[in-house]
Coordinates of C-alpha atoms in Angstrom, one line a residue:
X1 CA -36.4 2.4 19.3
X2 CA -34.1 2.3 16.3
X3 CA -32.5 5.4 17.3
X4 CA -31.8 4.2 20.9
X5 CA -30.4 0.8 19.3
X6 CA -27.7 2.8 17.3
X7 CA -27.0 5.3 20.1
X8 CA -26.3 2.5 22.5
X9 CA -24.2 0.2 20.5
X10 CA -22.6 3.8 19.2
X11 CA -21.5 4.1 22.2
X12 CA -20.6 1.1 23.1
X13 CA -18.2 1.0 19.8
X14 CA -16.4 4.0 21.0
X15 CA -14.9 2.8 24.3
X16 CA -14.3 -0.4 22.4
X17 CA -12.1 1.2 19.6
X18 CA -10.7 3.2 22.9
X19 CA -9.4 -0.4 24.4
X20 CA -8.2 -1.4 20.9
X21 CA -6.2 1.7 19.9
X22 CA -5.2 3.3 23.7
X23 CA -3.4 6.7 23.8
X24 CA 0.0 6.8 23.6
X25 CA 1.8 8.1 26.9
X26 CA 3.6 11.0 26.9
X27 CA 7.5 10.4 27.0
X28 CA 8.9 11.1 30.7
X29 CA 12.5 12.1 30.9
X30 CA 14.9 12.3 34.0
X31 CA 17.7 13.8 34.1
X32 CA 21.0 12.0 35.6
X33 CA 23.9 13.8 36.8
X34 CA 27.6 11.8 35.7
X35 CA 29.9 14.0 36.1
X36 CA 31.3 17.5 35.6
X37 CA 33.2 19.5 33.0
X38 CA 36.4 19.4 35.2
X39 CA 36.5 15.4 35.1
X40 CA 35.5 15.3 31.5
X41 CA 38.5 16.6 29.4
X42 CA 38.7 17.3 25.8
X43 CA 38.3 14.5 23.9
X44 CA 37.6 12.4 26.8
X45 CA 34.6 10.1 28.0
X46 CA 33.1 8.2 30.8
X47 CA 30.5 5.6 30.3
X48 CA 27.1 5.3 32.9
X49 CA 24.3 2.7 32.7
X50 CA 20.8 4.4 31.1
X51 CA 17.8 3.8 33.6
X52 CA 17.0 0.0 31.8
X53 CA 21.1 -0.5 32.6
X54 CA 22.2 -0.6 29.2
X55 CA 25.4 1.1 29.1
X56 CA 26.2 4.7 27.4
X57 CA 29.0 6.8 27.0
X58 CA 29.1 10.5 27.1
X59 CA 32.0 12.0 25.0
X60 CA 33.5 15.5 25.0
X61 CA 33.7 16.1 21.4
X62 CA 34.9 19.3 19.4
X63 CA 31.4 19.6 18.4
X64 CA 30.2 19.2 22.0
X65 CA 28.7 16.7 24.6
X66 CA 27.6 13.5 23.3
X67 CA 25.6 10.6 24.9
X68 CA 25.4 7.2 22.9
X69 CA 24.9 4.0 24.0
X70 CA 26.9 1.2 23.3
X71 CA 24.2 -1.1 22.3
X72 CA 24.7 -1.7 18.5
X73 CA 21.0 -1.6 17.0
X74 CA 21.9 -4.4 14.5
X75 CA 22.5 -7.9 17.2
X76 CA 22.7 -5.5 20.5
X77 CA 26.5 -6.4 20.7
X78 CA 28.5 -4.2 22.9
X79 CA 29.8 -1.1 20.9
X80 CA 33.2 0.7 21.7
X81 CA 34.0 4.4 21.5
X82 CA 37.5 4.8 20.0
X83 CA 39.1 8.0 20.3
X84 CA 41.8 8.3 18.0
X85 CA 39.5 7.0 15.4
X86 CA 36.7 9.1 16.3
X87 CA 34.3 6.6 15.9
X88 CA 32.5 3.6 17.5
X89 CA 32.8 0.2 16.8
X90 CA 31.4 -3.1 17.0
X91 CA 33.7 -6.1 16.5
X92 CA 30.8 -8.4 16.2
X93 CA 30.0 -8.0 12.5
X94 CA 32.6 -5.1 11.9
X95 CA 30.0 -2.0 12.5
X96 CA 31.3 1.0 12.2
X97 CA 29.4 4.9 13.7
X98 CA 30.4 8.1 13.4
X99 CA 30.9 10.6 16.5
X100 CA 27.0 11.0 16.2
X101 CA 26.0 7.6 16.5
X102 CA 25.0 7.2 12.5
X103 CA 26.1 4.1 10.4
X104 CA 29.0 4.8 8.5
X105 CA 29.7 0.8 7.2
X106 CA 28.5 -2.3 8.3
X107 CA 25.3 -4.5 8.8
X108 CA 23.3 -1.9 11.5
X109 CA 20.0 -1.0 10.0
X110 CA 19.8 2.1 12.1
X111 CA 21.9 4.9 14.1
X112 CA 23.2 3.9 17.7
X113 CA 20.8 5.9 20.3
X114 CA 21.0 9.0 21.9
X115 CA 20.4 11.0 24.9
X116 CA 20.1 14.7 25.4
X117 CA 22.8 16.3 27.5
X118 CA 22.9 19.3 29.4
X119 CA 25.9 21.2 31.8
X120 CA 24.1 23.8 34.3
X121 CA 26.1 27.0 35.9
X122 CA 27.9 24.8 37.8
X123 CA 29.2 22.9 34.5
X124 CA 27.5 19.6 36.2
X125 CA 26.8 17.9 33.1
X126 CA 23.2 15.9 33.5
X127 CA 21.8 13.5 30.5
X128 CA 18.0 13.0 30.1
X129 CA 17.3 9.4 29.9
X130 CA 13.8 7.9 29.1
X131 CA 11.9 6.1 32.1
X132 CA 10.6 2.9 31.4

């Protein structure tokens, strides 16, 4: 009897500790095509809203296609992409990124997000964006 005591509250433990700890999901991306190499010169950028409709920019860097969003991660002000800087900024509190989205100066406790980009065969240039 003792035995089918423990077995059946055993049991009944394990789904409970299931409900309190749940799996995590695995992390679906989609892509989104904005544009193509042609419309996206050197040194250029376009911005595009993310899935949620927070807004990125994808710049053609020297190092390559970058997607960052312009959400600064210390109040969620609106950061700006400044070319001839080659930087992004947020006037709110005086933040300050690099081309990479890291904190070079200012209050942001963390680097600006970002979003894997690919260009097919076509040079269609697609950014994976997280659903929600």
């Amino acid at each position: 009897m003792t035995i089918g005591l423990i077995l059946g509250y055993g049991t009944g433990a394990i789904y409970f500790f299931q409900f309190l700890i749940p799996r995590k999901k695995p992390l679906k991306l989609r892509k989104l095509l904005i544009t193509s190499m042609e419309k996206l010169p050197p040194n250029g950028s376009t911005t595009f809203k993310d899935l949620a409709g927070r807004e990125v920019v994808l710049v053609n860097t020297q190092e390559g296609l970058k997607a960052i969003s312009t959400v600064c991660t210390h109040l969620g002000c609106k950061v700006y992409w400044e070319p001839e800087n080659n930087r992004f900024f947020c006037p709110c509190h005086g933040g300050v990124f690099d081309i990479n989205g890291n904190v070079v100066s200012g209050p942001p406790p963390r680097p600006l997000d970002n979003y894997p980009v690919e260009v097919d065969e076509n040079d269609n240039v697609f950014v994976k964006l997280r659903e929600s």
